[in-house]
Structures are given as structure tokens and as C-alpha cells.
Coordinates of C-alpha atoms in Angstrom, one line a residue:
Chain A
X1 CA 4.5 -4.9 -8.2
X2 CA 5.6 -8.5 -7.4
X3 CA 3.1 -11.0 -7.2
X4 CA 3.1 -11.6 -3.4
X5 CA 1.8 -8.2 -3.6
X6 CA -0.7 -8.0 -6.4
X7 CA -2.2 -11.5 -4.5
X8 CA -2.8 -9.1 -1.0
X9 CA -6.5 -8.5 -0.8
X10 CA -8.0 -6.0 1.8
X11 CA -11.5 -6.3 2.3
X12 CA -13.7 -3.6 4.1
X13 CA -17.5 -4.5 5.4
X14 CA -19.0 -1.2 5.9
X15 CA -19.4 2.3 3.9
X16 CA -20.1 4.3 6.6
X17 CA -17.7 6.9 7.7
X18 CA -15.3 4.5 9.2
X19 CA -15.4 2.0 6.4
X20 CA -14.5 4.7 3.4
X21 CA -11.7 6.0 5.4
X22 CA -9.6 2.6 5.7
X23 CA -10.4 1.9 1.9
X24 CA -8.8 5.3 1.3
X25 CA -5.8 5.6 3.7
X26 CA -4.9 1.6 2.8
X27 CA -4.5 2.9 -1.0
X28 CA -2.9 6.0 -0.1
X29 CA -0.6 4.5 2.2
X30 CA 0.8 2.7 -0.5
X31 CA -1.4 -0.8 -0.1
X32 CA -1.1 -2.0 -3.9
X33 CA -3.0 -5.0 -3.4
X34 CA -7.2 -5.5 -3.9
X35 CA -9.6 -3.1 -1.7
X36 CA -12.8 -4.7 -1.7
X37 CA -15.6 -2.1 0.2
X38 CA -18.5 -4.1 0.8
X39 CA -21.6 -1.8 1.9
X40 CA -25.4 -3.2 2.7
X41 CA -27.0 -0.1 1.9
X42 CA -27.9 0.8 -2.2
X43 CA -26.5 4.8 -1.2
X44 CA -23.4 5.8 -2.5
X45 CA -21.3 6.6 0.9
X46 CA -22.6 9.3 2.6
X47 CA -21.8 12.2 5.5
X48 CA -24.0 11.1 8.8
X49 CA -24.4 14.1 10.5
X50 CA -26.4 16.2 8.4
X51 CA -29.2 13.5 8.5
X52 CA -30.7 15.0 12.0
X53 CA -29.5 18.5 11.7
X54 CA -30.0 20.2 8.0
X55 CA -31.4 17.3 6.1
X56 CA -34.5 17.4 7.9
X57 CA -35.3 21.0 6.9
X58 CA -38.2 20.8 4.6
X59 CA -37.7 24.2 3.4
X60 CA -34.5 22.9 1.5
X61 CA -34.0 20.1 -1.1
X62 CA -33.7 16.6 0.3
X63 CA -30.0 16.1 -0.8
X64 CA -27.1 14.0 1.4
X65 CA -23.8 14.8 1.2
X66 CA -21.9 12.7 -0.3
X67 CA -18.6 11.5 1.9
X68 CA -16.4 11.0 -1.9
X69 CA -17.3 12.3 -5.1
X70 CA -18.6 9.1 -7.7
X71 CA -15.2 8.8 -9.4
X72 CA -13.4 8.9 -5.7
X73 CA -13.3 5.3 -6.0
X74 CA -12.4 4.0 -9.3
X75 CA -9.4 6.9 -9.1
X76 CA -8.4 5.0 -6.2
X77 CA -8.9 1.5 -7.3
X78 CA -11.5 0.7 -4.4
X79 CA -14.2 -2.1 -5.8
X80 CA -16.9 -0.7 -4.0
X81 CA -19.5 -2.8 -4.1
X82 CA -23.3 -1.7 -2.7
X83 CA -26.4 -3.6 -1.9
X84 CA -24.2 -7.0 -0.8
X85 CA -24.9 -8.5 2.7
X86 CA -22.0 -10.6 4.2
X87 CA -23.2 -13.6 5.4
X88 CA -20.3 -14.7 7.8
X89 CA -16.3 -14.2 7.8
X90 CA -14.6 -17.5 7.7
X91 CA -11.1 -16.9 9.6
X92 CA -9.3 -20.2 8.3
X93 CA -10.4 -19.8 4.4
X94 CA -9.4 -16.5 4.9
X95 CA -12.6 -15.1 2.9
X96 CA -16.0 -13.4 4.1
X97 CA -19.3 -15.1 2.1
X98 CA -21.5 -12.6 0.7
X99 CA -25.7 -13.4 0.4
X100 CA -25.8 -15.3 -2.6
X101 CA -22.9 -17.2 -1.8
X102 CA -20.2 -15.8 -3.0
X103 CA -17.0 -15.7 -1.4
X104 CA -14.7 -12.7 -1.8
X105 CA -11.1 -13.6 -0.2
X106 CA -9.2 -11.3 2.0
X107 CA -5.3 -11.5 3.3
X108 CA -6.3 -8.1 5.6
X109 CA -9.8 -7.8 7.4
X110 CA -11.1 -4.4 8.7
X111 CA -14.5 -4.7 10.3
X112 CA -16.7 -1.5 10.5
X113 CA -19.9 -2.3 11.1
X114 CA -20.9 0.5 13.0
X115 CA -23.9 0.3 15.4
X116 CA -27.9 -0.1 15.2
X117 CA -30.5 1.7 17.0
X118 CA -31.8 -0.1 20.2
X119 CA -34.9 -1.2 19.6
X120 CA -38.2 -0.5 22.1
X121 CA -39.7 -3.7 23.1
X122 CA -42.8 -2.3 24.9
X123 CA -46.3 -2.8 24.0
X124 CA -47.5 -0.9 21.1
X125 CA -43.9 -0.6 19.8
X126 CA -44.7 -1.9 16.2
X127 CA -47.3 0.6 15.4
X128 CA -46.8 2.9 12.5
X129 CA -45.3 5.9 12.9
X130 CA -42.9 5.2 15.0
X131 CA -39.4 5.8 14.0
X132 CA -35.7 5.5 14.5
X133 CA -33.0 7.8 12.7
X134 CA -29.7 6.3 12.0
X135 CA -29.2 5.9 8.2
X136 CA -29.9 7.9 4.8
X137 CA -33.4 5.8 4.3
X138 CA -34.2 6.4 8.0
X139 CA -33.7 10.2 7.3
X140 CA -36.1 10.3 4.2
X141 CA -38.8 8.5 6.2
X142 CA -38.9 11.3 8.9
X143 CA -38.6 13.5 6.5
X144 CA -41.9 12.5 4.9
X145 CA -43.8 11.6 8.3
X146 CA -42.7 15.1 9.6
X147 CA -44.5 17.4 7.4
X148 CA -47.8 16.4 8.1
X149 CA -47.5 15.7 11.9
X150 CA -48.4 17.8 15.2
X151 CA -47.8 16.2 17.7
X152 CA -44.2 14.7 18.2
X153 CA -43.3 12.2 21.0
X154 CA -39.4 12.2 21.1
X155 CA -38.4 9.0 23.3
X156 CA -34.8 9.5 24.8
X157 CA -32.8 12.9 25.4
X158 CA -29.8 11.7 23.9
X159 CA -28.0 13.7 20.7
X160 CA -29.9 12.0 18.3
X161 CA -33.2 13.1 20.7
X162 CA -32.3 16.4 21.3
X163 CA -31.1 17.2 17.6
X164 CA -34.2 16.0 15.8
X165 CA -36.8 17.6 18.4
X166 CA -34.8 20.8 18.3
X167 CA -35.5 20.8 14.0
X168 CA -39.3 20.1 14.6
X169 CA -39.6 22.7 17.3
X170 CA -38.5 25.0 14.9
X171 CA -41.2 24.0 12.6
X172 CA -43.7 24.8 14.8
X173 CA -44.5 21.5 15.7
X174 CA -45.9 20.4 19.4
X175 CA -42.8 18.9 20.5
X176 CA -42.9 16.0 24.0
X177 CA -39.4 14.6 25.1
X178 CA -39.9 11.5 27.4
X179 CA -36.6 11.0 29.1
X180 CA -36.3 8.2 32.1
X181 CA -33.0 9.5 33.4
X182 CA -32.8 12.9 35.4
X183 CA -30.9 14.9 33.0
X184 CA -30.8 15.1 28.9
X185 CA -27.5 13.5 27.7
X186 CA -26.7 12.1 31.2
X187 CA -24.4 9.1 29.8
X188 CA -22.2 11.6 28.1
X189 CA -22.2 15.2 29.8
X190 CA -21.7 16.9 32.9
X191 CA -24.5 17.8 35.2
X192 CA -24.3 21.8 34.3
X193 CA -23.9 21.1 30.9
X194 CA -27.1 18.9 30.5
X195 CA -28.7 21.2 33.4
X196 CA -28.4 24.1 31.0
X197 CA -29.4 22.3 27.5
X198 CA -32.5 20.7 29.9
X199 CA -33.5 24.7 30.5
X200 CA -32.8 25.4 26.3
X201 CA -35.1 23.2 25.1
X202 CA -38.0 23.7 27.6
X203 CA -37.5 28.0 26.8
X204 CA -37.6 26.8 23.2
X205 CA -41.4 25.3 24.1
X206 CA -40.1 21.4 23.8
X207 CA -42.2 19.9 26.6
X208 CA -38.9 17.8 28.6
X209 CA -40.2 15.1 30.9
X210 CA -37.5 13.8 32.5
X211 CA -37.4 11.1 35.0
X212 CA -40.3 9.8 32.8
X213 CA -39.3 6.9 30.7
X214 CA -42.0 5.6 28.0
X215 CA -44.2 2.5 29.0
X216 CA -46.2 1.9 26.0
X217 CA -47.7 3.1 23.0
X218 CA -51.5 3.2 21.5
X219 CA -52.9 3.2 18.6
X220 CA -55.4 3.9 16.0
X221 CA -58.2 1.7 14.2
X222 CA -55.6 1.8 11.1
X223 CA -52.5 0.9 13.3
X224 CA -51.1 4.0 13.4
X225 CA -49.2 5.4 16.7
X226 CA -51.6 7.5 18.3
X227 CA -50.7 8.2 22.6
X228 CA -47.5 8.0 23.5
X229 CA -47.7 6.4 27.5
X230 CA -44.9 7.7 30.1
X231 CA -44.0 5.3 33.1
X232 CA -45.5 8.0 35.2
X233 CA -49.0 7.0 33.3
X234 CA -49.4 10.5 31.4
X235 CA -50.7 10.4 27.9
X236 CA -49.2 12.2 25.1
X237 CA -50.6 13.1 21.9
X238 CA -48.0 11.7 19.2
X239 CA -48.5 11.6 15.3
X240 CA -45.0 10.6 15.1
X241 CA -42.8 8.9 17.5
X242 CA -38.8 8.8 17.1
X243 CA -37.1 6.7 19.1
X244 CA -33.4 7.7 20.3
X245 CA -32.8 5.4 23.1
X246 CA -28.9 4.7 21.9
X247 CA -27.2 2.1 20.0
X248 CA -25.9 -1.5 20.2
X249 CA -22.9 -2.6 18.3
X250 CA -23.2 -4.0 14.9
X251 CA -20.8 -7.8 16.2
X252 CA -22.9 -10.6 15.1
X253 CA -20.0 -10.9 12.5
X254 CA -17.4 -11.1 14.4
X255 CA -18.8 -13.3 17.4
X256 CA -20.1 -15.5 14.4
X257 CA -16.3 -16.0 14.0
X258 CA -15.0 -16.9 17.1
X259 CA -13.8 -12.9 17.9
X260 CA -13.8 -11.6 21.6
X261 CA -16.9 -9.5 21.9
X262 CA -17.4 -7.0 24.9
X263 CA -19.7 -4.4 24.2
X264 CA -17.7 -3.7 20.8
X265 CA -15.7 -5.9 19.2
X266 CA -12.3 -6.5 21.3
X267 CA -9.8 -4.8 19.7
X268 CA -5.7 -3.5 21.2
X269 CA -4.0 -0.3 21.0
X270 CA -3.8 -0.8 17.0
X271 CA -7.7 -1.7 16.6
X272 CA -6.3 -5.0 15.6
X273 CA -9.0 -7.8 17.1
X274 CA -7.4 -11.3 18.1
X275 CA -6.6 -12.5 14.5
X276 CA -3.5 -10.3 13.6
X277 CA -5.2 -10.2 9.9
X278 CA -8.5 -9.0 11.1
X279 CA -9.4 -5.2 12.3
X280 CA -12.3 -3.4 13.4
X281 CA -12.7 0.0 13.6
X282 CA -15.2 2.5 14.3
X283 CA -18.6 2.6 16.7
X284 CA -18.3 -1.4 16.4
X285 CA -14.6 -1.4 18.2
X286 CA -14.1 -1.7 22.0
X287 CA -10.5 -0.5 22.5
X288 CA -8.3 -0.1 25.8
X289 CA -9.3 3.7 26.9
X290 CA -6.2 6.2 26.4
X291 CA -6.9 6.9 29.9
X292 CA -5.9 3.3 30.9
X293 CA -8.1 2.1 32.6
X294 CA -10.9 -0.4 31.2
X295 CA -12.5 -0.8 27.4
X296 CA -14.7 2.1 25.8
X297 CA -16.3 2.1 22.6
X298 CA -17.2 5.6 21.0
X299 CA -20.1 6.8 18.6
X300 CA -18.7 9.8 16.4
X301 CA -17.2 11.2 13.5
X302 CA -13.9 11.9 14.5
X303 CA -13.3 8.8 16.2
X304 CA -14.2 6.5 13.1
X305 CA -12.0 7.9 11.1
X306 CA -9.0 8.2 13.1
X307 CA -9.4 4.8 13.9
X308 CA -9.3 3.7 10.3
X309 CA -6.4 5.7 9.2
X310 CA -4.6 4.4 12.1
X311 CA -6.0 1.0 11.1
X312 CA -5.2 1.3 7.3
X313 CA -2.0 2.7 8.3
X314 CA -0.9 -0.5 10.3
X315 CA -2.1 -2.7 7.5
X316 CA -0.3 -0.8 4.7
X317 CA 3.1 -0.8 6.5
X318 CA 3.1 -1.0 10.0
X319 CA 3.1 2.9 11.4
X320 CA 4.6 2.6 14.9
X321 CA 2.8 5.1 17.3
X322 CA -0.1 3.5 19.4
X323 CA -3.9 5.0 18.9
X324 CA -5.1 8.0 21.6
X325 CA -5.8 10.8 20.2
X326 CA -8.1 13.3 21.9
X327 CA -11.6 12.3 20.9
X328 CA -14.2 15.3 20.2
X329 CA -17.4 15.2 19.7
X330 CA -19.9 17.7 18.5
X331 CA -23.7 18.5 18.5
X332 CA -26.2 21.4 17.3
X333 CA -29.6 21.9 19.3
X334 CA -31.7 25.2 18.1
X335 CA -28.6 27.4 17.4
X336 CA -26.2 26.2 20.2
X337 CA -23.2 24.6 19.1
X338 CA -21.8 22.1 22.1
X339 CA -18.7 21.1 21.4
X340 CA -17.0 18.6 23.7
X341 CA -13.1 17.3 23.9
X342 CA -11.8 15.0 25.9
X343 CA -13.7 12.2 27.9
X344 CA -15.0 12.9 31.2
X345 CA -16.0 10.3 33.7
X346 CA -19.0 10.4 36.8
X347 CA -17.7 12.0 39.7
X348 CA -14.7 14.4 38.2
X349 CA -14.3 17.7 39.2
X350 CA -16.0 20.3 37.4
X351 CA -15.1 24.2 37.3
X352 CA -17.6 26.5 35.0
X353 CA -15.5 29.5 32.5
X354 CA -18.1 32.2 31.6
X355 CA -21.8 32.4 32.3
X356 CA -24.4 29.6 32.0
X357 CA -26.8 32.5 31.7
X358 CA -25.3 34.5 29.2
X359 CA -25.3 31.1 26.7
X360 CA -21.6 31.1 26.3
X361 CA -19.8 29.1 29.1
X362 CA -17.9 25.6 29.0
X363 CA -17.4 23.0 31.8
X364 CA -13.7 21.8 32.6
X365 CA -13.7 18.3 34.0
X366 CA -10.8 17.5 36.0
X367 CA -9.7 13.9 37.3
X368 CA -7.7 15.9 40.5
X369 CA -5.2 18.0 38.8
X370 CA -6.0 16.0 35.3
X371 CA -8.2 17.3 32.6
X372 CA -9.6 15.0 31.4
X373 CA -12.8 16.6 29.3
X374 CA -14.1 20.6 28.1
X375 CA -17.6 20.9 27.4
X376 CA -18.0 24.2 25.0
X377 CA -21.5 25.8 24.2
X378 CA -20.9 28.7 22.0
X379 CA -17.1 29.3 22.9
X380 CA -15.0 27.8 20.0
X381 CA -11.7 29.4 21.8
X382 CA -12.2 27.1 25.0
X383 CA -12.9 24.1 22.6
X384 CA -9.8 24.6 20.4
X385 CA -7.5 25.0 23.5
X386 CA -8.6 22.0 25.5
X387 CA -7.6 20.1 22.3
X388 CA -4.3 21.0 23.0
X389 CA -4.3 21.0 26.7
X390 CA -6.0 17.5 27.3
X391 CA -3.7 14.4 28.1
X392 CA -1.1 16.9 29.6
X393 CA -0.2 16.5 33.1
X394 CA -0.8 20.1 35.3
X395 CA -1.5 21.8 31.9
X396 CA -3.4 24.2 33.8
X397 CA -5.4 24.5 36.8
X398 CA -8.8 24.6 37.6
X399 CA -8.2 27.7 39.2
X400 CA -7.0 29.0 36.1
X401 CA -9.9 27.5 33.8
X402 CA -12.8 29.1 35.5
X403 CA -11.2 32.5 35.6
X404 CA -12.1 34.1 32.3
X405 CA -9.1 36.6 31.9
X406 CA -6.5 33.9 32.6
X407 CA -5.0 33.6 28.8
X408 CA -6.0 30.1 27.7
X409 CA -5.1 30.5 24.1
X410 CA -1.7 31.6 24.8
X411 CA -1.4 28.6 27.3
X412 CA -2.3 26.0 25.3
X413 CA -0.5 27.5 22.1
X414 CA 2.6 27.3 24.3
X415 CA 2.1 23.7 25.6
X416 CA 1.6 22.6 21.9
X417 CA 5.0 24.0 20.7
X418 CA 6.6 22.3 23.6
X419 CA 5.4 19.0 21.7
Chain B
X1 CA -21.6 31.2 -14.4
X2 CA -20.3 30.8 -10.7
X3 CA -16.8 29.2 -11.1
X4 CA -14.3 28.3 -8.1
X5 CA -10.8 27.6 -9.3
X6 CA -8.7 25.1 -6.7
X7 CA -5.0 25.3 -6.5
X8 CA -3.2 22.3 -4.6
X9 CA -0.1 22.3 -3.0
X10 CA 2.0 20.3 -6.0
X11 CA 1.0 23.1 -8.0
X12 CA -2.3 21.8 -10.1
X13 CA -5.2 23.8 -10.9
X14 CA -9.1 22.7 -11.1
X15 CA -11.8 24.8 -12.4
X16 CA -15.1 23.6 -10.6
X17 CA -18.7 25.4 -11.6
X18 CA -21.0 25.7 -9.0
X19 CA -24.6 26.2 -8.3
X20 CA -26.1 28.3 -6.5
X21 CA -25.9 28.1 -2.6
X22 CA -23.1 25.6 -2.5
X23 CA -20.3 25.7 -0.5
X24 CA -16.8 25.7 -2.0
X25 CA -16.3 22.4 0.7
X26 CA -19.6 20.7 -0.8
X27 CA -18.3 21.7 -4.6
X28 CA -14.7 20.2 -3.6
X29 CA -16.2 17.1 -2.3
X30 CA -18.8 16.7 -5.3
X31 CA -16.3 16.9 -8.3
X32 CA -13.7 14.9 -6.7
X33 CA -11.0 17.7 -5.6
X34 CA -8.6 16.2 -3.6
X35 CA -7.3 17.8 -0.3
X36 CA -11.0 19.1 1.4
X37 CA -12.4 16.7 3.6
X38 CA -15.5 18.5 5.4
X39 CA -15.4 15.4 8.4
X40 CA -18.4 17.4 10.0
X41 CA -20.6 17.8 7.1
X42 CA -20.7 21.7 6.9
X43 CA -20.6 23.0 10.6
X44 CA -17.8 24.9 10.7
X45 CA -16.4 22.2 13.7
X46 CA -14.2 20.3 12.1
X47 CA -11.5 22.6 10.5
X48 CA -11.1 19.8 7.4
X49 CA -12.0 22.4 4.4
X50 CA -9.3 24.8 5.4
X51 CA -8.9 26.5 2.0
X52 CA -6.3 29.7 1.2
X53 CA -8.4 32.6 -1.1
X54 CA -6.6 34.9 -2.7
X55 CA -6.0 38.3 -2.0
X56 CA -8.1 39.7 -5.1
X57 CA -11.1 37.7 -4.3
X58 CA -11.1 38.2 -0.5
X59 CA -12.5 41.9 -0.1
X60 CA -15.9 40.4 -1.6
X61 CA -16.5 37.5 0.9
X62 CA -18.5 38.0 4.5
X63 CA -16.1 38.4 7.9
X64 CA -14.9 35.7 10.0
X65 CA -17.4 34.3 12.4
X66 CA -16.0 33.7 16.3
X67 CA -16.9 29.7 15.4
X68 CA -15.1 29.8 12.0
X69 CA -12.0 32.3 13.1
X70 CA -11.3 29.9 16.4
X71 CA -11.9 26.7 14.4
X72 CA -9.0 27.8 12.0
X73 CA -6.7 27.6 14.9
X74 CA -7.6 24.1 15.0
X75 CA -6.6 23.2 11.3
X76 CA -3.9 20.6 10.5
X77 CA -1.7 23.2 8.3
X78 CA -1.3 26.1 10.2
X79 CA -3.2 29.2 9.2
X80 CA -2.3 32.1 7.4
X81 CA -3.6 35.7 5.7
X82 CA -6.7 34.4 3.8
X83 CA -7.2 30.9 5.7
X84 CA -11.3 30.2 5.6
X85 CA -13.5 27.3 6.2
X86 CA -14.7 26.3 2.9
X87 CA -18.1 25.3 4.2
X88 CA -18.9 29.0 5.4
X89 CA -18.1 30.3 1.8
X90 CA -21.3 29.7 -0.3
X91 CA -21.9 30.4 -4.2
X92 CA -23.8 33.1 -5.6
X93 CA -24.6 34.6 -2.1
X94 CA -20.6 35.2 -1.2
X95 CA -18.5 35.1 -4.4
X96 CA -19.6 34.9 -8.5
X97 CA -15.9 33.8 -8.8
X98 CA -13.0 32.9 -6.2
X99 CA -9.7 31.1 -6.6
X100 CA -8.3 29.6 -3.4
X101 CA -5.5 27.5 -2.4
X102 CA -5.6 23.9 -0.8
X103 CA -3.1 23.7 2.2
X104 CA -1.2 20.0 2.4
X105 CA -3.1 18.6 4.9
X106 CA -6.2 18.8 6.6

């Protein structure tokens, strides 16, 4: 190791997903130098997903996964440090200042921040019992409000929404969804798609208001949440409130430091933001869509940690290709697994393969002869093709997707050994 | 004693004992086995705890799934006689013992 190298300090703020991957791919990329993971929370990293799916089954041991095993990160020579709060990132001392003052140098910067909920600002919205579900403490909470409550108000039919009031249903409980848009999931899927999750959850007893956004909340002599008050001026019963109305990106950092902020913090092809040193990755980066046109910032899994390998990658030695790969998402609503690829935009062209009715179909979005998206709901085989279909030009045709014995498979295994 | 032995590809071996219920991709991740990833948390979406079992301890575990036999088409090394998702395989209630093989990458 020469000593330009053992000086080299790469300093990650954030343990979530996004933040864990970087710290490993930078050592494993051969990075020889300092990796400093700086997390807020006390938790040992840990696997997000579970929080509003299996974790919130009260029939099973409260117990997160955890995204590395305890020795993951002395093996790999990552100082991960828990609890600490970083002040501000000061760009021309080239170090971040932690609460308490201290000051922990950096020579590379990656910045994953992630995202907070959006907060309600109506009246009533400080009450007790009412809830937002992001993090590991968020999930115990719930976990402990939901046992005892009966009546549920779920605000917003995002994921997050849908997920958590698809568990309590299945408890038993009395479930209300308040959603202002006309369709669960609007922002993200097609109109069939959230047409046929909107009839799901109201079979499965979940009372879906839509086009009914909340307006207020009221309360009990003790301060606890006790009606739940649509814009339509119906009351609603609610023990428990959770709020799922999205997320805002977690930039204070950044714009603190003089860093382009647009919904996300600005970042180019290689999630590098406009200091060469500094990166961000993850839901906190806004990066130039693969489609090319405009900035999107994503919220998932798959996306935070394929933006920190490509991140860690460029930092450890420069890897060459640009970042698009085909984002995926996924979700799990009372048995139905929706799998989505691809990113569809308002006003594509949509062709249905398979039955809405028989609970097995997906929606192809096309942009013209593009395909741009494939929402799957129990159909794995449509969901691993469009993976290898999407971003190719006249892969296949519409006419071809919504005709279930055209051979998908066999297409898009033959596109994929094409390269 | 419910044991899982995993193999990677350089040729190591690791002998991992496992409660009850687990699944080989939560055991992996627990005691630090290198090569299973498990991105989705146990969902069979993800394709990231693509493990190999060998051929004497594959009689004894539960058919593919649709979700789980698709999904393998999906993983980063391709396939092959044996391929499973570790998070569908659970202690106690599929194996008492397996041995399995770690493919490259996931």
C-alpha cells in the first residue's frame, strides 16, 4: 500500500440499503483506503422490506433481518459507526462534522440519505396514534399499536398503504383506506393494474375510498386519535392512523453545501453530484432517466443498490459503462405478488396478457413500438422476460404481448443471447 | 441438530447450524457466508440466494413453486439441475441436513 493510498478516506452517511452496499463494493473493488459508514439510527443495518410485509405479523417473533451478518464489517474493514448525526459536509475542508463536533475527513463522499415520510399538516395531525412506517423503530411502534386496535384509518393508497392495510385486514381488523386520487397507486401503475388491486382490496373487506383525501383528525379527552375526517366530510372510526402519503428526499445535506438540489440531489450518469469527489446514491439521487428525457428519482431496493455498486465502482477505479439498468420494483398485497419492470409513463400504450379476472394477468406499456414498462400480478414468467426485453427497440410487439400462446420466454431468451 | 453445510465457488466449505424455521438465505446472511445476498428480504423476487443442493439432499425438499422456478431464470449465474432459492428452503420443516453450493455471483 503506498501512502497516497492508505491517506484515501471514503466516507458513507447512511446505513440503509444504499449506504451498506457502497461501503461493501468500495472495499471489494479493491478501495484500500478508510471506509467510514456513518448511520443515525442505533440498528445494526437492516433489510427494509420486511418491515410492512412479514414483520408486522404478530403471530411470529418481532425479528429484522439483518442486511450483513455482525462481523460483515470488521471482515471488511468498514468503521461502521451508529447513533452519529452529521451536522454539515464542509466541501473545501474536505470533511463532514458529526453532532458533537467532530470532524471525520473524506477524499471520496457518497451521500445516501434516503428519504422521509411526508408529513400531514392538517388539523388534528399531532394526536397519538397516528403513525408513519419507514424505519425499524417505526415498525415496532405499529407493531405494538396494532394489536389492540379496531378500527384502522390507512391515509394514502400507495405501496406502503396498501401493504400495511392488506396485513391488518388479515388480522381481522376493520380496515378504512382514504385515498384523494382516483385509483390506488396512481403515481406509479397503470390504470388496469391499479383498477384491479382497487377491486382486491375492497373483496378482501378493506373499505377503499378513493377520490376522498383526509381533511382532519379528532381526538379523545387523553389526545389520542379517535375520527379520522375525509374531504368528503365522512367520519371514520380510527384507533390507529398510518399515514402513507409518500416521501421527500433526505437533501438538507447537500443543499447545506452548496449541491444542485431538484427533487433528489442532482446527480450525472455516474451518480456523481457537481463536486467530482462527492456522490449520492439511492432514493436521495435525481439522475438523468435512461429513457433520456428529464430527471427521476426512484424509491426501491434494486435501484439503491445498483446505484451504489455503480457508485463504489467509479470511486474504487473508474468502471467505464454509464448507469441504466432496468429498474424493478416489487410489492405483496394479501397474497398477490405485483411485480413491475421497467418504467412506464401517463399516456403509453397498454395491452393486457391473461385475464384480470382469473388473478394472473400483466400489463405491457408501450411508448409506440417501445416497451417501456410490464406490470406482473402472479405471472413470474412475464416479469422475468420483460427484464430482458425492456430497452430493446421492436423486441416484440404489442400484438404479440397480449396474445398468451405467443412464446415470450423463448423471445426474450433469444434477444438476451444476442447481447 | 439442523446443520446446512455451504460450499463456494473457490472451493471452501462452512458448516452453519440452524434453528428452526430459518431459511438457508436468512442462516447465510446471519453467520456471515459470503455469496447470498437475499436483496428482497425472503420473497422469492429477487433471485440473490440462488444456491446449488446436492443431489443426495434434493429428493427431501418441497417442488418448485411457478414464482420460485421463473425467478431462477432471472439469477445472475445461470441455473442448473438443483438451482433453488435459498429463502424458500426452511429448517426443520424442509431439510434436518442439506449441503448446497454457492454459484459465483448473484
Amino acid at each position: 500500500m503506498n501512502i497516497s493510498e492508505h491517506l484515501q478516506s471514503a466516507v458513507i452517511i447512511g446505513t440503509g440499503h444504499s449506504g451498506v452496499q457502497a461501503a461493501e463494493t468500495l472495499r471489494e473493488s479493491g478501495w484500500t483506503g478508510r471506509i467510514v459508514l456513518l448511520g443515525e439510527e442505533q440498528h445494526a443495518p437492516y433489510q427494509r422490506p420486511p418491515l410492512s410485509k412479514d414483520y408486522l405479523d404478530l403471530d411470529k417473533a418481532a425479528g429484522p433481518l439483518p442486511l450483513r451478518a455482525p462481523s460483515f464489517f470488521e471482515e471488511h474493514r468498514i468503521e461502521l459507526r451508529l447513533g452519529v448525526r452529521v451536522e454539515s459536509i464542509d466541501r473545501a475542508a474536505r470533511s463532514v462534522r458529526l453532532s458533537g463536533r467532530e470532524q471525520v475527513p473524506f477524499s471520496k463522499l457518497v451521500i445516501a440519505t434516503g428519504a422521509s415520510n411526508r408529513a400531514l399538516d392538517i388539523p388534528g395531525s399531532a394526536l397519538s396514534g397516528i403513525v408513519g412506517l419507514k424505519s425499524l423503530d417505526d415498525a415496532g411502534n405499529l407493531r405494538e399499536l396494532l394489536g389492540p386496535a379496531w378500527n384502522i384509518v390507512v391515509v394514502g393508497a400507495g405501496f406502503i398503504g396498501l401493504e400495511f392495510a392488506s396485513a391488518a385486514r388479515a388480522m381481522g381488523k376493520n380496515v378504512t383506506v382514504l385515498e384523494f386520487a382516483d385509483r390506488p397507486m396512481s403515481r406509479a401503475l397503470s390504470p388496469a393494474m391499479g383498477d384491479f388491486f382497487a377491486r382486491h382490496h375492497v373483496d378482501a373487506g378493506i373499505n377503499l375510498r378513493l377520490s376522498e383525501g383526509i381533511a382532519s383528525f379528532l381526538g379523545d379527552e387523553d389526545g389520542n386519535v379517535a375520527t379520522a375526517v375525509s374531504t368528503s366530510g365522512s367520519q371514520y372510526a380510527a384507533d390507529l392512523v398510518v399515514v402513507g402519503v409518500g416521501v421527500v428526499p433526505n437533501t438538507g445535506l447537500a443543499r447545506a453545501a452548496g449541491l444542485p438540489v431538484d427533487n433528489g440531489i442532482v446527480v450525472d450518469h455516474d451518480l456523481r453530484t457537481e463536486d467530482p469527489d462527492i456522490y449520492a446514491v439511492g432514493d436521495c439521487a435525481s439522475f438523468p432517466s435512461p429513457t433520456g428525457t428529464g430527471r427521476i428519482r426512484l424509491e426501491s431496493v434494486q435501484n439503491s443498490t445498483d446505484q451504489a455498486k455503480h457508485a463504489a465502482g467509479q470511486i474504487a477505479g473508474g468502471a467505464d459503462a454509464r448507469y441504466e439498468p432496468v429498474p424493478w420494483f416489487w410489492s405483496i398485497q394479501g397474497g398477490v405478488r405485483l411485480q413491475i419492470a421497467g418504467l412506464s409513463s401517463p399516456g403509453n400504450e397498454t395491452v393486457l396478457r391473461g385475464d384480470p379476472g382469473s388473478g394472473k394477468f400483466s400489463v405491457f406499456c408501450f411508448d409506440g413500438e417501445v416497451l417501456t414498462a410490464v406490470e406482473s400480478v402472479n405471472r413470474p414468467g412475464d416479469h422475468v422476460a420483460a427484464r430482458k426485453l425492456l430497452g430493446r427497440v421492436l423486441a416484440v410487439t404489442p400484438e404479440q404481448c397480449g396474445d398468451t400462446a405467443f412464446d415470450l420466454k423463448s423471445q426474450s431468451n433469444a434477444l438476451a443471447l444476442t447481447g | 441438530m439442523i446443520t446446512a453445510t455451504f460450499n463456494n465457488y473457490i472451493g471452501g466449505a462452512e458448516l452453519v447450524k440452524m434453528e428452526q424455521g430459518v431459511s438457508i438465505m436468512k442462516a447465510a446472511i446471519l453467520n456471515g457466508v459470503g455469496n447470498i445476498v437475499g436483496e428482497c428480504g425472503g420473497q422469492a423476487m429477487c433471485a440473490t440466494c440462488h444456491v446449488i443442493v446436492r443431489p443426495e439432499h434434493r429428493e427431501q425438499l418441497p417442488p418448485l413453486s411457478e414464482d420460485e422456478d421463473e425467478m431462477l431464470d432471472c439469477a445472475a449465474t445461470a441455473r442448473a439441475e438443483g438451482s433453488r432459492l435459498g429463502c424458500q428452503l426452511k429448517a426443520g420443516e424442509h431439510f434436518s441436513t442439506i449441503e448446497v453450493d454457492l454459484p459465483e455471483t448473484q
